Amino acid sequence: MVIDWKRLFFMAAATVWVAAQAFGTGKGTTVYGAEYYRSPVGFAIQLAGNVGEIRSGHFHTGLDIRALQGPGSPVYAAADGFVSRVGVSPTGYGHVLYVTHPNGETSVYGHLESFEPRIARWVRSQQYAKRSFRVDLYPASGQFPVKQGQRIAALGNTGSSGGPHLHFEIRDAYGRSRNLIAEGVFSVPDRIPPTVSRVLLYEVDSVAGAPRRRLRQAVAVRTLPDGTTQPEDSVLRLHGAGYLAYEVIDYKEGRSNTMGVYSLRQTMDGGRHFSFRLDRIDFATNGYVAAFVDYPENRRARRTSVLRAYVSPNNRLASYGPERRLGDGTIRVADSAERRVETVIRDDAGNATTLKFSIVRGEPMPETEEPQGRGVMWWSGAQFRLPGATVDIPGRALYESMVLEAGQDTVAGRPVVRIGSEDVPLQRAATVSLAADSVPASRRSKLVVAAVDDRGRLSSMGGGWDAETRRVTAQVKRLGCFAVAADTLAPVVTAALASEGRIPAGQTVRWRATDDLSGIVRYSLTVDGRWELLAWDPKSRTLEYVPQRAAAGAETRHRLVVTVGDAKGNVTTWKGTYIW
């Protein structure tokens, strides 16, 4: 047997870190590994996503296990325990099970096709009792006990899933998602180190009393024949203060799916300067991923992630190392000094990429037109008043202080209110209020605040008419361009099979449902006047009903009524007859 000493050392180091750091399990807490948990599937684990991968607005919190045996393949309990929570949702985890274990941890199984029959019957009874497809249920601790290796569900593609797979998590006793590959609970073939494609150097100065961050250099990184990497320019130049960011991507062996990296350690002149490790993902602070990445660059990246070696002041993530107590990652260069930088980026299997370069004093950056607007402090926020519009940004909404400009503009012929840009994320929602006095009273209930992109396309931010302020008001988690829009069109509902059709045994009845702006929020079905369970899958825009057939007897004709409504009260009713 060949012993992979590098991997063993890495796993041991990861375990020590997890046991010792406050971000991990806490001092003296047992780390439960492969001796406690088994695989939730009956085939070799191949990953489509890992813990810590950067997703839109959050870190990914589990392992996405590829469906090597297809949808419907068995899902097994990872350890003894009991089903503590069951969910059914058109979005998110879709059909999901939570199993609580005697060690205080909970395993999570998401995007399931179906539950084990006993659980499925109970869930269905609750859906009928509540007259709702979407349910979030908490069975009693003794209601559904499970044994390790017991089949509890079938793998599927429900909820916000891009293809059949099992989303699997183990959450510790504090509710944080564990990094299961880094901690050695499971392993997958992986000898591929992370790829670094660019090093970015930002210079920071001050404008209007707020910091201004400008990209000074973006240097491509090349991989040499011996496998080592280096920036194409090994000497970067910084005039005052600044920080670094790294554009990275990682893969598993034989897979094209992108993965997130596990850790980054940046030293300066041989001393510790900045680091992070993604051991546990805390759901309470998961949204701070917008400050973890270089948000504008990350928005434009296609498959890579752009990670900042800098901690913004409004960043509550606990993933940063002990250097966080000493500084935020800011780099300063004296007139004659050369700062030697070494950065090591690791994946969850311990594969590492090392970069070495220097930063020296450079000339001042060329003066550009200073940004117009007001300096907004991250801790206090600001209110912007414009003719016919108000934007309130609360304290702790911005991740860092910056200059923001607000004004009126036109995009693709549509009048808009512009505040900052789409490159500015928010941790707390801002309030956008827009005048709409010219809209007839009969249409005001249909109004929303819409975000307008640079091509003039609208996306609803929700909200509605406020009779007291006589404005349309909405809460938004991003800045950019906004306008008032009216949603007066009802959803469109189209049956997959024409009315009077026959539904063979084993087949379902389906409808396609679409909406132009505010989105579908209500859907219901009656069959022969009785409420029946109607499933909704937003990603495929499909409503689906499983006909309830008599145990025996001739086929009969059934009258079906489907009602679909959007967020502004526009309703479509489809009526038809099917035979089964």
XYZ file of C-alpha atoms in Angstrom:
580
model
C 0.000 0.000 0.000
C 1.321 3.450 -0.938
C 0.874 6.002 1.834
C 0.086 9.515 0.697
C 2.066 11.312 3.411
C 1.182 14.744 2.039
C -2.513 14.053 2.344
C -2.143 12.505 5.813
C -0.183 15.521 7.026
C -2.757 17.889 5.555
C -5.667 16.027 7.155
C -3.900 16.006 10.521
C -3.206 19.728 10.265
C -6.815 20.414 9.292
C -8.056 18.403 12.277
C -5.775 20.301 14.660
C -6.997 23.607 13.231
C -10.635 22.556 13.519
C -10.179 21.471 17.153
C -8.211 24.552 18.153
C -9.870 27.476 16.421
C -13.000 29.240 17.585
C -14.253 29.084 14.004
C -13.902 25.297 14.099
C -15.572 23.077 16.615
C -14.091 24.709 19.697
C -11.345 23.480 21.965
C -11.671 19.891 23.096
C -14.618 19.069 20.856
C -14.582 15.734 19.032
C -14.391 15.826 15.248
C -16.553 12.987 13.898
C -15.149 11.466 10.722
C -15.290 8.428 8.492
C -15.506 6.113 11.500
C -18.893 7.671 12.371
C -20.443 8.535 8.982
C -20.923 6.446 5.857
C -21.544 7.696 2.339
C -25.165 8.712 1.661
C -25.043 6.981 -1.750
C -24.273 3.458 -2.890
C -21.618 4.335 -5.447
C -18.267 6.126 -5.522
C -18.611 9.814 -4.707
C -17.930 12.173 -7.588
C -18.499 15.846 -6.969
C -20.274 18.546 -8.939
C -19.659 21.081 -6.141
C -17.882 21.288 -2.795
C -18.126 23.089 0.532
C -16.983 26.701 0.300
C -17.522 27.069 -3.428
C -18.516 30.646 -4.239
C -22.145 30.837 -5.339
C -24.370 33.838 -6.023
C -24.799 35.521 -2.652
C -23.467 32.669 -0.504
C -20.859 30.021 0.088
C -21.975 26.554 -0.970
C -22.602 24.611 2.218
C -22.473 20.975 1.125
C -21.196 18.360 -1.255
C -23.059 18.093 -4.565
C -22.764 14.373 -5.333
C -23.201 13.482 -8.988
C -26.041 11.104 -9.892
C -23.868 8.310 -11.299
C -26.790 5.868 -11.145
C -29.329 8.415 -12.335
C -32.331 10.058 -10.682
C -34.212 7.766 -8.328
C -31.115 5.973 -7.030
C -31.205 5.245 -3.268
C -30.101 7.744 -0.638
C -29.007 6.264 2.699
C -28.785 7.596 6.247
C -25.174 8.517 6.978
C -25.497 7.448 10.640
C -28.088 6.383 13.198
C -30.540 9.054 14.254
C -34.041 10.353 13.646
C -35.696 12.509 10.994
C -35.961 15.922 12.664
C -37.154 18.032 9.744
C -38.716 17.499 6.320
C -39.210 20.126 3.670
C -40.857 20.438 0.282
C -40.242 23.625 -1.687
C -40.262 24.731 -5.335
C -36.894 26.430 -4.675
C -33.881 25.947 -2.405
C -33.274 22.343 -1.395
C -36.559 21.151 -2.932
C -37.478 17.872 -1.240
C -35.122 17.743 1.751
C -34.574 15.571 4.834
C -32.710 16.435 8.037
C -31.483 13.571 10.244
C -30.285 14.416 13.757
C -27.647 12.070 15.213
C -26.779 11.129 18.812
C -23.554 13.181 18.592
C -25.609 16.383 18.206
C -24.834 16.810 14.505
C -27.375 16.795 11.670
C -27.040 15.385 8.168
C -28.960 17.084 5.350
C -30.121 15.468 2.090
C -31.375 17.912 -0.552
C -32.937 17.979 -4.056
C -34.519 14.565 -3.447
C -36.882 12.989 -5.925
C -38.947 11.302 -3.213
C -38.953 10.233 0.422
C -39.063 6.734 1.893
C -42.739 5.570 1.728
C -43.610 6.058 5.413
C -42.212 9.586 5.394
C -43.790 10.311 1.992
C -47.272 9.303 3.199
C -46.965 11.528 6.275
C -45.698 14.496 4.235
C -48.530 14.099 1.754
C -51.100 14.047 4.567
C -49.609 17.279 5.928
C -49.697 18.916 2.490
C -53.396 18.083 2.167
C -54.101 19.259 5.704
C -52.382 22.578 4.970
C -53.569 22.708 1.344
C -50.042 23.604 0.293
C -47.346 22.031 -1.874
C -44.688 23.917 0.097
C -44.291 22.616 3.658
C -41.643 22.798 6.388
C -42.306 20.044 8.924
C -40.784 18.961 12.247
C -41.789 15.404 13.167
C -41.457 14.192 16.745
C -38.067 12.693 17.612
C -39.454 9.148 17.846
C -41.651 9.328 14.756
C -39.077 8.369 12.113
C -35.992 6.723 13.658
C -33.334 5.634 11.148
C -30.349 3.317 11.192
C -27.068 3.946 9.430
C -27.321 2.651 5.876
C -31.134 2.634 5.880
C -32.695 3.860 2.652
C -34.472 7.129 3.427
C -35.042 8.762 0.034
C -34.320 8.767 -3.690
C -31.843 11.091 -5.402
C -33.444 13.759 -7.586
C -33.466 17.228 -9.134
C -36.036 19.191 -7.110
C -35.781 22.783 -5.939
C -33.053 25.107 -7.203
C -31.034 22.312 -8.777
C -29.259 22.563 -12.111
C -29.318 18.808 -12.745
C -29.809 15.511 -10.892
C -27.542 15.254 -7.830
C -27.612 14.879 -4.058
C -26.814 17.943 -1.967
C -25.340 16.516 1.245
C -24.274 18.349 4.408
C -23.229 17.519 7.926
C -23.957 20.387 10.307
C -22.173 20.470 13.633
C -23.876 20.960 16.995
C -23.792 24.744 16.408
C -25.586 24.427 13.049
C -22.485 25.159 10.940
C -21.843 23.155 7.787
C -18.636 21.107 7.990
C -16.049 20.948 5.209
C -16.313 17.192 4.752
C -13.451 16.691 2.283
C -10.972 18.915 4.144
C -11.808 17.153 7.415
C -11.344 13.703 5.871
C -14.909 12.463 6.387
C -15.026 11.564 2.691
C -12.378 11.579 -0.014
C -12.414 11.826 -3.787
C -9.513 11.426 -6.243
C -7.770 14.774 -6.471
C -4.131 15.586 -7.185
C -4.868 18.792 -9.101
C -3.760 21.996 -7.348
C -5.787 25.200 -7.668
C -5.109 27.304 -10.752
C -4.366 30.992 -10.213
C -4.964 32.987 -13.378
C -4.393 36.568 -12.152
C -2.984 38.578 -9.280
C -4.734 41.911 -8.766
C -3.225 44.824 -6.841
C -5.498 47.610 -5.610
C -4.391 51.043 -4.453
C -6.458 52.815 -1.792
C -6.675 56.539 -1.236
C -9.428 58.884 -0.041
C -12.070 60.940 -1.870
C -14.884 62.945 -0.224
C -13.908 61.509 3.131
C -14.332 57.901 2.007
C -11.830 55.317 0.766
C -11.372 54.981 -2.993
C -10.162 51.638 -4.319
C -8.609 51.522 -7.785
C -7.184 48.541 -9.643
C -3.528 49.401 -10.175
C -2.271 46.175 -11.755
C -3.777 42.912 -12.964
C -1.003 40.462 -13.712
C -1.513 37.145 -15.473
C -0.070 34.048 -13.793
C 1.619 31.318 -15.791
C 2.308 27.701 -14.915
C 5.854 26.559 -15.726
C 6.736 23.103 -17.115
C 7.835 21.931 -13.658
C 4.381 22.761 -12.281
C 5.370 25.897 -10.382
C 3.530 29.144 -10.954
C 4.633 32.746 -11.116
C 3.172 36.100 -12.154
C 4.314 37.268 -15.574
C 5.546 40.400 -13.833
C 7.259 39.310 -10.611
C 7.588 42.883 -9.323
C 4.384 44.840 -8.646
C 4.304 48.532 -7.841
C 2.292 50.322 -5.197
C 2.552 54.006 -4.330
C 0.681 54.221 -1.044
C -1.545 51.638 0.634
C -3.373 48.783 -1.046
C -4.255 45.113 -0.991
C -4.159 42.012 -3.185
C -6.766 39.739 -4.748
C -6.379 36.427 -6.574
C -8.419 34.969 -9.425
C -8.576 31.209 -8.865
C -10.294 28.035 -10.000
C -10.078 24.426 -8.837
C -11.120 21.047 -10.218
C -11.280 17.427 -9.121
C -9.583 14.742 -11.220
C -11.481 13.958 -14.404
C -14.215 16.502 -13.695
C -15.067 19.749 -15.481
C -17.122 21.119 -12.571
C -15.456 24.020 -10.804
C -14.718 23.775 -7.081
C -13.997 26.288 -4.363
C -10.584 26.551 -2.738
C -10.148 25.726 0.943
C -7.501 28.113 2.243
C -5.185 30.987 1.422
C -2.108 32.072 3.378
C -0.252 35.236 2.425
C 3.060 36.102 4.082
C 4.896 39.416 3.831
C 8.699 39.440 4.236
C 8.450 36.012 5.858
C 5.861 37.049 8.441
C 2.197 36.101 8.591
C 0.059 38.769 6.963
C -3.323 37.378 5.884
C -5.100 34.008 5.756
C -8.450 32.274 5.591
C -9.632 28.680 5.954
C -13.150 27.484 5.149
C -13.565 24.840 7.846
C -17.147 25.604 8.856
C -19.809 27.661 7.076
C -22.021 29.614 9.466
C -25.458 30.243 7.960
C -25.833 33.405 10.068
C -22.937 35.070 8.218
C -23.041 33.244 4.871
C -24.208 36.342 3.006
C -20.944 38.118 3.799
C -19.453 36.217 0.865
C -20.002 39.479 -1.054
C -17.183 40.984 1.035
C -15.041 37.848 0.831
C -14.765 38.158 -2.957
C -13.736 41.081 -5.139
C -17.383 41.711 -5.962
C -17.130 43.687 -9.243
C -14.471 41.374 -10.701
C -16.272 38.292 -9.425
C -19.514 39.387 -11.139
C -17.710 39.495 -14.461
C -15.751 36.264 -14.013
C -17.280 33.336 -15.876
C -16.106 30.274 -13.936
C -13.332 31.551 -11.719
C -13.608 33.212 -8.308
C -11.781 36.433 -7.418
C -10.840 36.324 -3.725
C -9.700 39.343 -1.730
C -6.722 39.133 0.627
C -8.370 41.931 2.562
C -11.076 42.127 5.239
C -13.539 44.973 4.776
C -14.746 46.647 7.992
C -18.303 45.315 7.735
C -17.338 41.657 7.367
C -18.425 39.247 10.114
C -17.000 36.064 8.580
C -15.054 33.941 11.068
C -12.990 32.214 8.391
C -9.989 34.543 8.685
C -6.868 33.483 10.552
C -5.209 34.998 13.636
C -3.671 37.794 11.529
C -7.143 39.352 11.539
C -6.423 40.607 15.065
C -3.426 42.551 13.771
C -4.673 43.987 10.488
C -7.073 43.745 7.577
C -4.640 42.741 4.831
C -3.592 46.284 3.884
C -0.089 46.539 2.378
C 2.128 49.608 2.708
C 5.441 50.167 0.914
C 8.128 52.584 2.122
C 10.171 54.614 -0.372
C 13.117 52.238 -0.636
C 11.581 49.018 0.629
C 10.831 45.833 -1.262
C 8.025 43.716 0.214
C 8.447 40.014 -0.531
C 5.109 38.208 -0.871
C 4.503 34.463 -0.769
C 0.948 33.194 -1.167
C -0.108 29.553 -0.787
C -3.601 28.550 -1.952
C -4.851 25.046 -1.091
C -7.860 22.984 -2.081
C -9.787 20.706 0.276
C -7.573 17.719 -0.654
C -4.369 19.530 0.365
C -3.074 20.293 -3.130
C -1.299 23.652 -3.077
C -0.263 26.383 -5.495
C 2.442 28.805 -4.376
C 3.077 32.275 -5.784
C 6.145 34.399 -5.041
C 6.570 38.022 -6.088
C 7.609 41.418 -4.774
C 5.929 44.767 -4.272
C 8.005 47.949 -4.497
C 7.271 51.654 -4.328
C 5.821 52.947 -7.577
C 4.816 56.264 -9.064
C 1.454 57.756 -8.108
C -1.451 56.502 -10.184
C -2.500 58.865 -13.001
C -5.174 61.237 -11.821
C -8.590 60.420 -13.197
C -11.862 62.236 -12.816
C -12.790 61.950 -9.179
C -16.019 60.076 -8.495
C -18.955 62.405 -7.991
C -21.320 62.032 -5.100
C -21.214 61.719 -1.341
C -18.986 59.772 0.949
C -21.191 57.193 2.675
C -19.830 55.604 5.833
C -20.582 51.915 6.163
C -21.659 52.191 9.801
C -24.094 55.098 9.353
C -25.544 54.816 5.845
C -27.174 57.760 4.090
C -30.378 59.053 2.558
C -30.453 60.380 -1.011
C -33.325 62.700 -1.969
C -34.007 63.355 -5.651
C -36.960 64.891 -7.482
C -39.567 62.163 -7.263
C -37.323 59.616 -5.535
C -35.743 58.733 -2.193
C -33.130 56.072 -1.495
C -32.403 55.129 2.133
C -29.244 53.093 2.762
C -29.174 51.977 6.413
C -26.071 51.649 8.531
C -24.151 48.380 8.051
C -25.685 47.904 4.599
C -22.420 48.694 2.816
C -19.469 46.393 3.435
C -17.097 49.366 3.366
C -17.347 53.143 3.145
C -17.394 54.590 -0.377
C -18.476 57.481 -2.563
C -21.962 57.011 -4.024
C -23.663 59.174 -6.611
C -27.413 59.355 -7.075
C -29.233 60.987 -9.958
C -31.799 60.675 -12.708
C -30.865 59.051 -15.985
C -32.267 57.322 -19.052
C -31.533 53.716 -20.001
C -32.756 52.377 -23.366
C -35.276 55.226 -23.496
C -36.662 54.554 -20.007
C -36.334 57.184 -17.235
C -34.564 55.693 -14.219
C -33.140 56.631 -10.852
C -29.484 55.662 -10.600
C -27.805 55.061 -7.232
C -24.254 53.726 -7.288
C -23.981 50.719 -9.592
C -24.693 47.002 -9.769
C -21.095 46.518 -8.600
C -22.126 47.614 -5.090
C -23.628 44.767 -3.013
C -25.599 45.352 0.171
C -25.647 43.329 3.368
C -28.839 45.004 4.596
C -31.632 46.080 2.291
C -31.940 49.666 1.107
C -35.332 51.295 0.594
C -36.121 52.734 -2.832
C -39.200 54.973 -3.103
C -40.258 56.304 -6.504
C -43.026 58.776 -7.344
C -45.867 57.469 -9.512
C -48.542 60.159 -9.283
C -49.082 60.075 -13.032
C -50.234 56.444 -12.902
C -54.052 56.133 -12.845
C -55.462 55.077 -9.487
C -56.927 51.936 -11.077
C -53.420 50.650 -11.907
C -51.518 51.575 -8.759
C -52.046 48.171 -7.133
C -50.088 46.678 -10.056
C -46.943 48.766 -9.568
C -43.515 47.443 -8.578
C -40.011 48.820 -8.335
C -37.991 47.274 -11.164
C -34.227 47.077 -11.574
C -33.127 48.146 -15.059
C -29.963 46.684 -16.581
C -27.767 48.455 -19.136
C -29.844 46.987 -21.988
C -33.111 48.259 -20.521
C -34.340 44.862 -19.321
C -36.537 44.843 -16.204
C -36.473 42.569 -13.188
C -38.969 43.038 -10.381
C -37.662 44.063 -6.957
C -41.170 43.735 -5.549
C -42.754 46.362 -3.373
C -45.894 48.304 -4.157
C -47.896 51.506 -3.903
C -47.829 53.257 -0.525
C -50.934 55.418 -0.202
C -49.457 57.417 2.670
C -46.303 58.508 0.831
C -47.937 58.233 -2.605
C -44.887 56.403 -3.869
C -43.914 52.924 -4.984
C -41.557 51.494 -2.386
C -39.407 48.349 -2.299
C -36.533 46.832 -0.329
C -33.481 46.072 -2.490
C -30.228 44.176 -1.768
C -28.255 45.798 -4.598
C -27.734 49.225 -6.087
C -27.999 50.333 -9.720
C -30.842 51.727 -11.828
C -34.496 51.561 -10.779
C -37.826 52.516 -12.325
C -41.533 52.129 -11.709
C -43.160 49.348 -13.723
C -46.706 48.008 -13.888
C -47.532 44.309 -14.014
C -50.995 44.137 -15.558
C -50.628 40.845 -17.389
C -51.857 37.599 -15.853
C -49.672 34.477 -15.964
C -49.921 32.297 -19.072
C -50.942 28.677 -18.418
C -50.718 26.077 -21.192
C -51.606 22.391 -20.822
C -49.101 19.866 -22.146
C -52.019 17.655 -23.271
C -55.166 19.054 -24.803
C -58.359 18.863 -22.796
C -60.363 15.619 -23.155
C -57.128 13.659 -23.421
C -56.587 10.295 -21.764
C -53.905 9.964 -19.050
C -52.384 6.469 -19.088
C -51.393 4.786 -15.826
C -48.027 6.012 -14.571
C -48.259 9.367 -16.335
C -48.901 12.789 -14.865
C -50.805 15.878 -15.962
C -48.606 18.893 -16.697
C -49.008 22.572 -17.463
C -46.458 25.213 -18.397
C -46.857 28.467 -16.441
C -45.003 31.741 -17.115
C -45.238 35.322 -15.892
C -43.783 38.469 -17.409
C -42.629 40.491 -14.349
C -43.666 40.071 -10.702
C -43.494 36.269 -10.679
C -45.815 33.378 -9.866
C -46.610 33.159 -6.153
C -49.892 31.211 -6.009
C -51.059 28.045 -7.728
C -53.836 25.588 -6.942
C -55.765 22.708 -8.483
C -59.211 21.249 -7.970
C -60.323 17.932 -9.449
C -64.088 17.416 -9.552
C -64.376 20.255 -7.048
C -61.867 18.830 -4.542
C -58.500 20.439 -3.686
C -55.609 18.336 -4.986
C -51.843 18.528 -4.598
C -50.167 20.464 -7.418
C -46.364 20.533 -7.642
C -44.581 23.634 -8.992
C -41.079 23.624 -10.498
C -40.021 27.219 -11.322
C -36.819 26.250 -13.148
C -38.777 24.298 -15.777
C -41.901 26.480 -15.336
C -43.923 23.293 -14.879
C -47.001 22.499 -12.791
C -47.565 18.769 -12.281
C -50.361 16.618 -10.879
C -50.273 12.893 -10.164
C -53.795 11.553 -10.845
C -55.387 9.691 -7.964
C -56.779 6.504 -9.458
C -59.422 4.218 -8.037
C -58.206 0.777 -6.994
C -60.430 -0.819 -9.611
C -63.126 0.145 -12.025
C -63.614 1.831 -15.354
C -61.939 5.060 -16.381
C -63.920 8.216 -15.720
C -63.874 11.788 -16.907
C -62.548 14.384 -14.421
C -63.018 18.137 -14.377
C -59.773 20.025 -13.566
C -59.407 23.711 -12.644
C -55.921 25.240 -12.327
C -55.581 28.722 -10.828
C -52.269 30.623 -11.066
C -51.603 34.094 -9.648
C -48.649 36.478 -9.684
C -47.369 38.818 -6.970
C -49.561 41.710 -8.163
C -52.861 39.837 -8.031
C -53.179 38.983 -11.732
C -54.849 35.562 -11.981
C -55.310 33.016 -14.756
C -57.755 30.109 -14.515
C -57.405 27.079 -16.790
C -60.301 24.625 -17.051
C -60.325 21.294 -18.790
C -61.278 17.634 -18.678
C -59.090 14.530 -18.646
C -59.868 10.849 -18.559
C -58.162 8.291 -16.306
